[in-house]
Coordinates of C-alpha atoms in Angstrom, one line a residue:
M1 CA 0.0 0.0 0.0
L2 CA 1.4 3.4 -1.0
N3 CA 1.8 6.1 1.6
P4 CA -0.3 9.4 1.1
Q5 CA 2.6 11.4 -0.3
T6 CA 3.6 8.6 -2.7
E7 CA 0.0 8.5 -3.9
Q8 CA 0.0 12.3 -4.4
R9 CA 3.2 12.1 -6.5
H10 CA 1.6 9.4 -8.7
A11 CA -1.6 11.4 -8.9
F12 CA 0.4 14.5 -9.9
A13 CA 2.2 12.5 -12.6
A14 CA -1.1 11.2 -13.9
L15 CA -2.5 14.7 -14.2
R16 CA 0.6 15.8 -16.1
S17 CA 0.6 12.9 -18.5
Q18 CA -3.1 12.2 -19.0
K19 CA -4.7 15.6 -18.7
K20 CA -1.6 17.5 -20.0
L21 CA -1.9 19.9 -17.1
H22 CA 0.8 22.4 -16.2
H23 CA 2.5 22.0 -12.8
R24 CA 0.4 24.9 -11.3
D25 CA -2.9 23.4 -12.5
A26 CA -2.1 19.9 -11.5
A27 CA -1.1 21.1 -8.0
K28 CA -4.4 23.0 -7.8
E29 CA -6.3 19.8 -8.6
L30 CA -4.6 18.1 -5.7
G31 CA -5.4 21.0 -3.3
M32 CA -1.8 22.2 -2.9
S33 CA 0.5 24.9 -4.1
E34 CA 2.9 24.4 -7.0
C35 CA 5.8 24.8 -4.6
E36 CA 4.4 22.0 -2.4
A37 CA 3.9 19.8 -5.4
L38 CA 7.6 20.1 -6.4
D39 CA 8.8 19.7 -2.8
M40 CA 7.0 16.4 -2.4
H41 CA 9.3 15.0 -5.2
V42 CA 12.5 16.0 -3.4
G43 CA 14.5 12.8 -2.5
H44 CA 12.2 10.5 -4.5
N45 CA 12.7 9.0 -7.9
D46 CA 9.4 7.0 -8.4
T47 CA 7.9 9.2 -11.1
Q48 CA 9.1 11.0 -14.3
M49 CA 9.9 14.1 -12.2
H50 CA 13.2 14.5 -10.3
V51 CA 13.5 17.5 -8.1
K52 CA 16.5 18.9 -6.3
R53 CA 16.2 21.5 -3.6
L54 CA 18.5 24.5 -3.8
A55 CA 20.4 25.8 -0.8
G56 CA 19.6 29.1 0.9
K57 CA 16.8 31.6 0.4
G58 CA 16.4 35.3 -0.4
A59 CA 19.6 37.0 -1.6
D60 CA 21.3 33.6 -1.4
F61 CA 19.6 32.9 -4.7
A62 CA 21.2 35.9 -6.3
A63 CA 24.4 33.9 -6.9
I64 CA 22.4 31.4 -8.9
I65 CA 20.9 34.1 -11.1
Q66 CA 24.3 35.7 -11.5
S67 CA 25.8 32.4 -12.6
L68 CA 23.2 31.8 -15.4
Q69 CA 25.0 33.8 -18.1
R70 CA 27.4 30.9 -18.6
V71 CA 24.6 28.6 -19.7
G72 CA 23.7 30.7 -22.7
S73 CA 20.2 31.1 -24.1
V74 CA 17.3 30.0 -21.8
M75 CA 13.7 31.0 -21.3
A76 CA 12.9 33.3 -18.4
L77 CA 9.3 33.1 -17.1
T78 CA 7.5 35.4 -14.7
R79 CA 3.8 35.3 -14.0
N80 CA 1.0 36.3 -11.7
E81 CA -2.5 34.9 -11.5
A82 CA -3.6 36.6 -14.8
V83 CA -0.6 36.7 -17.1
V84 CA 2.5 34.7 -18.1
H85 CA 5.5 36.5 -19.6
E86 CA 8.1 34.3 -21.3
K87 CA 11.4 35.7 -22.8
I88 CA 14.2 33.8 -24.5
G89 CA 17.7 35.2 -24.2
V90 CA 20.8 35.3 -22.0
Y91 CA 21.0 36.4 -18.3
Q92 CA 23.5 39.2 -18.9
N93 CA 24.8 41.9 -16.5
A94 CA 23.2 40.4 -13.4
S95 CA 23.8 42.2 -10.1
C96 CA 22.4 42.4 -6.5
H97 CA 22.4 45.2 -4.0
Q98 CA 20.6 45.0 -0.6
H99 CA 18.2 42.2 -1.6
T100 CA 17.4 43.8 -4.9
G101 CA 18.7 42.2 -8.1
L102 CA 18.9 43.3 -11.7
V103 CA 19.4 41.4 -15.0
L104 CA 20.0 43.8 -17.8
G105 CA 20.4 41.6 -20.8
E106 CA 19.8 42.4 -24.4
K107 CA 16.7 40.2 -24.3
I108 CA 16.1 39.3 -20.6
D109 CA 15.4 42.3 -18.4
L110 CA 14.5 41.7 -14.8
R111 CA 14.0 43.4 -11.4
L112 CA 14.4 40.8 -8.6
F113 CA 13.2 41.3 -5.1
Y114 CA 15.0 38.6 -3.3
K115 CA 13.4 39.2 0.1
Q116 CA 10.4 37.5 -1.4
W117 CA 12.3 34.4 -2.6
E118 CA 12.0 31.6 -0.1
Y119 CA 12.4 28.3 -1.9
G120 CA 14.3 27.1 -5.0
F121 CA 14.3 23.9 -6.9
F122 CA 16.0 22.3 -9.9
V123 CA 13.4 20.3 -11.8
E124 CA 14.0 17.6 -14.4
E125 CA 11.0 15.9 -16.0
S126 CA 10.5 13.5 -18.9
S127 CA 7.2 13.5 -20.9
A128 CA 5.8 12.6 -24.2
T129 CA 7.1 15.9 -25.6
G130 CA 10.7 15.4 -24.4
Y131 CA 12.9 16.2 -21.4
S132 CA 12.8 19.5 -19.6
R133 CA 15.1 21.1 -17.1
S134 CA 14.3 24.2 -15.1
L135 CA 15.2 26.3 -12.1
Q136 CA 12.0 27.4 -10.2
F137 CA 11.7 29.9 -7.3
F138 CA 8.8 30.5 -4.9
D139 CA 7.8 32.9 -2.2
A140 CA 6.9 31.9 1.4
T141 CA 3.3 31.4 0.4
G142 CA 4.2 28.9 -2.3
Q143 CA 3.6 31.1 -5.2
A144 CA 6.1 31.1 -8.1
V145 CA 8.2 34.2 -8.4
H146 CA 10.5 33.3 -11.3
K147 CA 11.5 30.3 -13.4
T148 CA 14.3 29.6 -15.9
F149 CA 13.9 26.9 -18.5
E150 CA 16.5 25.1 -20.6
K151 CA 16.1 25.6 -24.4
P152 CA 17.8 23.8 -27.3
A153 CA 20.7 26.4 -27.3
T154 CA 21.3 26.0 -23.6
D155 CA 24.6 24.5 -22.3
T156 CA 23.0 21.6 -20.5
A157 CA 26.2 20.6 -18.7
A158 CA 26.6 24.1 -17.3
F159 CA 23.0 24.3 -16.3
Q160 CA 23.2 21.0 -14.4
A161 CA 26.5 22.1 -12.8
I162 CA 24.8 25.1 -11.4
A163 CA 22.1 22.9 -9.9
T164 CA 24.7 20.6 -8.4
F165 CA 26.9 23.4 -7.0
F166 CA 23.9 25.2 -5.3
A167 CA 22.1 22.1 -4.2
S168 CA 21.0 21.9 -0.5
P169 CA 22.8 19.3 1.6
I170 CA 19.4 18.1 2.8
Q171 CA 17.5 16.5 0.0
Q172 CA 14.2 15.4 1.5
A173 CA 10.7 16.7 1.3
G174 CA 9.2 19.0 3.9
I175 CA 8.4 22.7 3.8
T176 CA 6.0 24.9 5.8
L177 CA 4.3 27.6 3.9
T178 CA 3.2 30.9 5.4
P179 CA -0.2 32.2 4.5
A180 CA -0.2 35.6 2.8
D181 CA -0.9 38.5 5.1
P182 CA -4.3 40.1 4.4
A183 CA -4.1 43.5 2.7
P184 CA -4.8 46.3 5.1
P185 CA -8.0 48.2 4.5
P186 CA -7.5 51.3 2.3
K187 CA -7.4 54.7 3.9
A188 CA -10.7 56.5 3.5
D189 CA -10.8 59.0 0.7
S190 CA -12.1 61.6 3.1
L191 CA -8.8 61.4 5.0
I192 CA -6.7 62.0 1.9
D193 CA -5.6 65.5 0.8
A194 CA -6.4 65.0 -2.9
Q195 CA -5.0 68.4 -3.9
A196 CA -1.7 67.7 -2.2
W197 CA -1.6 64.4 -3.9
R198 CA -2.1 66.0 -7.3
N199 CA 0.5 68.6 -6.5
A200 CA 3.0 65.8 -5.6
W201 CA 2.1 64.0 -8.8
A202 CA 2.8 67.1 -10.9
S203 CA 6.2 67.5 -9.2
M204 CA 7.5 64.0 -10.3
T205 CA 10.5 64.0 -12.5
D206 CA 10.9 60.2 -12.7
T207 CA 8.3 57.4 -12.8
H208 CA 10.0 55.6 -10.0
E209 CA 9.0 58.4 -7.6
F210 CA 5.4 57.2 -7.9
F211 CA 5.8 54.3 -5.5
G212 CA 7.4 56.5 -2.8
L213 CA 4.5 59.0 -3.1
L214 CA 2.0 56.2 -2.7
R215 CA 3.7 55.2 0.6
K216 CA 3.9 58.8 1.7
F217 CA 0.2 59.5 1.2
E218 CA -0.7 56.0 2.4
L219 CA -2.7 55.2 -0.8
T220 CA -3.4 52.1 -2.7
R221 CA -2.4 52.2 -6.3
E222 CA -6.1 52.3 -7.4
Q223 CA -6.7 55.3 -5.0
G224 CA -3.7 57.0 -6.4
L225 CA -4.9 56.8 -9.9
R226 CA -8.5 57.6 -9.1
L227 CA -7.6 60.7 -7.1
A228 CA -4.9 61.9 -9.6
G229 CA -7.3 63.9 -11.7
V230 CA -8.6 63.0 -15.2
N231 CA -5.7 64.7 -17.0
N232 CA -3.3 62.3 -15.2
A233 CA -5.2 59.0 -15.1
Y234 CA -8.5 57.7 -16.5
R235 CA -10.3 54.4 -17.0
V236 CA -10.6 52.7 -20.3
S237 CA -12.2 49.5 -21.6
N238 CA -10.8 46.2 -20.5
T239 CA -10.5 45.3 -24.2
S240 CA -7.9 48.1 -24.6
V241 CA -5.0 45.8 -24.2
R242 CA -6.2 43.7 -27.1
F243 CA -6.5 46.8 -29.3
I244 CA -3.1 48.1 -28.2
L245 CA -1.3 44.9 -29.0
N246 CA -3.0 44.4 -32.3
E247 CA -2.3 48.0 -33.4
A248 CA 1.3 47.9 -32.1
A249 CA 1.8 44.8 -34.3
K250 CA 0.2 46.5 -37.4
R251 CA 2.1 49.7 -37.0
K252 CA 5.4 47.9 -36.1
L253 CA 5.6 50.0 -32.9
E254 CA 8.2 49.0 -30.3
I255 CA 6.6 48.7 -26.9
M256 CA 7.5 47.7 -23.4
I257 CA 5.4 45.1 -21.4
F258 CA 6.0 44.7 -17.7
V259 CA 4.6 41.7 -15.8
N260 CA 5.2 41.5 -12.0
N261 CA 4.6 39.5 -8.9
P262 CA 5.9 40.3 -5.4
G263 CA 9.3 38.8 -6.2
C264 CA 10.0 39.8 -9.8
I265 CA 9.3 42.2 -12.6
Q266 CA 10.0 40.9 -16.1
I267 CA 10.1 43.3 -19.1
H268 CA 9.8 42.9 -22.8
T269 CA 11.1 45.7 -25.0
G270 CA 10.6 45.6 -28.7
P271 CA 8.0 44.8 -31.3
V272 CA 5.1 42.3 -31.1
S273 CA 3.8 40.6 -34.2
N274 CA 1.8 37.4 -33.8
I275 CA -1.3 38.2 -31.7
K276 CA -3.7 35.3 -31.2
I277 CA -6.8 34.8 -29.1
L278 CA -7.7 31.4 -27.7
D279 CA -10.8 31.2 -25.4
N280 CA -10.1 33.7 -22.6
W281 CA -6.4 34.0 -23.4
L282 CA -4.9 36.9 -25.3
N283 CA -1.5 35.7 -26.6
V284 CA 1.6 37.1 -28.2
L285 CA 3.4 34.2 -29.9
D286 CA 6.7 35.6 -31.2
P287 CA 10.0 33.6 -31.6
D288 CA 11.7 35.1 -28.6
F289 CA 8.7 36.5 -26.6
N290 CA 5.4 34.9 -25.5
L291 CA 2.7 36.6 -23.5
H292 CA -0.4 34.8 -22.2
L293 CA -3.0 37.0 -20.7
R294 CA -6.4 36.0 -19.1
E295 CA -8.6 38.8 -20.4
D296 CA -11.4 37.7 -18.2
L297 CA -9.3 38.4 -15.1
V298 CA -8.6 42.1 -16.1
H299 CA -10.9 44.0 -13.7
Q300 CA -9.7 47.6 -14.4
S301 CA -7.7 49.2 -17.2
W302 CA -6.2 52.7 -16.8
V303 CA -4.3 55.1 -19.0
V304 CA -1.7 56.8 -16.7
K305 CA 0.4 59.9 -17.5
K306 CA 3.3 60.6 -15.3
P307 CA 5.5 63.7 -15.6
V308 CA 9.3 63.1 -16.0
T309 CA 12.2 65.4 -16.9
E310 CA 11.7 64.6 -20.6
G311 CA 7.9 65.3 -20.6
L312 CA 5.3 62.7 -20.0
V313 CA 5.4 58.9 -19.8
T314 CA 2.1 57.3 -20.8
S315 CA 1.1 53.7 -19.8
L316 CA -1.8 51.3 -20.1
E317 CA -2.1 49.6 -16.7
L318 CA -4.2 46.4 -16.0
Y319 CA -5.5 45.5 -12.6
D320 CA -7.3 42.4 -11.1
N321 CA -10.3 42.4 -8.9
N322 CA -8.1 42.9 -5.8
E323 CA -6.6 46.0 -7.3
Q324 CA -3.3 44.2 -7.8
P325 CA -1.3 45.0 -11.0
I326 CA -1.4 42.5 -13.8
A327 CA 0.7 44.2 -16.4
Y328 CA 1.9 47.6 -17.6
L329 CA 2.4 48.6 -21.2
F330 CA 4.6 51.6 -22.4
G331 CA 6.1 52.8 -25.6
K332 CA 9.8 51.8 -25.9
R333 CA 11.9 54.4 -24.1
K334 CA 15.1 54.9 -22.1
P335 CA 15.8 57.5 -19.4
G336 CA 16.7 60.8 -20.9
I337 CA 14.8 60.1 -24.1
P338 CA 11.2 61.4 -24.6
E339 CA 8.5 58.7 -25.2
L340 CA 7.6 57.9 -28.7
N341 CA 5.0 60.2 -30.2
T342 CA 3.5 57.2 -32.0
W343 CA 2.9 55.5 -28.7
A344 CA 1.2 58.6 -27.2
S345 CA -0.9 58.9 -30.3
L346 CA -2.0 55.3 -30.1
I347 CA -3.0 55.6 -26.4
C348 CA -5.1 58.7 -27.3
E349 CA -7.2 56.4 -29.5
L350 CA -8.6 54.6 -26.5
E351 CA -12.0 55.9 -25.4
R352 CA -12.2 57.2 -21.9
L353 CA -14.8 55.5 -19.7
P354 CA -17.3 57.9 -18.0
L355 CA -16.5 58.9 -14.4
T356 CA -18.4 56.9 -11.8

């Protein structure tokens, strides 16, 4: 008779092979997080999946990320509940300072918040479609923060060597997840000095100042946008992202797409071309960049205009039903260079929703 964890491993394998479910979805069917599903395979070799736990946590994982350049081209994946962002390239110019990491490659562009990184695994799995290898990192709640997948051009020996070098000396299952803290209730609008907030907004010279201002005024991001004034932020249809991606493809406009979770921001900069819709999924299916967005999970869409030294930076921002960010879209730009007029003009084609 199999013990419960062995039964769960075999059930997970069956869901993977028979229903073709992704790790996240197979784990959900079994009533566990993706992190727990991987962990239960550590130290066991009775299925097609072999999982090795990585040593350390938090900024300890920065050394792994900084070592990835030597393996060559891989696929970087960052996701949240509503969107998956996949980028093929090399982890170049990786650095870490006070628990915050950067990867500034030609293709792979990341902001890494290592305080949120709690667990890491090296995963090898055989299936009907072939053999896959990946590094996968999770936060304390068991949610994935970032993954790195082997591709045909990857140096497999170097990839495996990294996993071996950074492996934990203890290779047995057993983790304890921490429930996510509930979000504090938002500050009442009546307690907010809206004019002071708008004045502070107008005084910004860099988009990164926005986050500090939210903390200073004790605002949620949605409050900050709603109270910014209609010249600074306004609601648009939740189909706007579909329109923007299709038009960017038609006009060959280079854009930036940011996808984030608490542990990582992943950025695509460049054109998009192959836009496809499948059920609720809006997809970009380009050779080196894939995006998979659940349009039905987009609860609010905002056009946001922030002042910077070079003028204005305009974005389309998507939020879920908990007012958490899903994705941000910008025209391609770099500090010191004004945003593209073609991007600003495209955003102006979106119809404002009436104030409620």
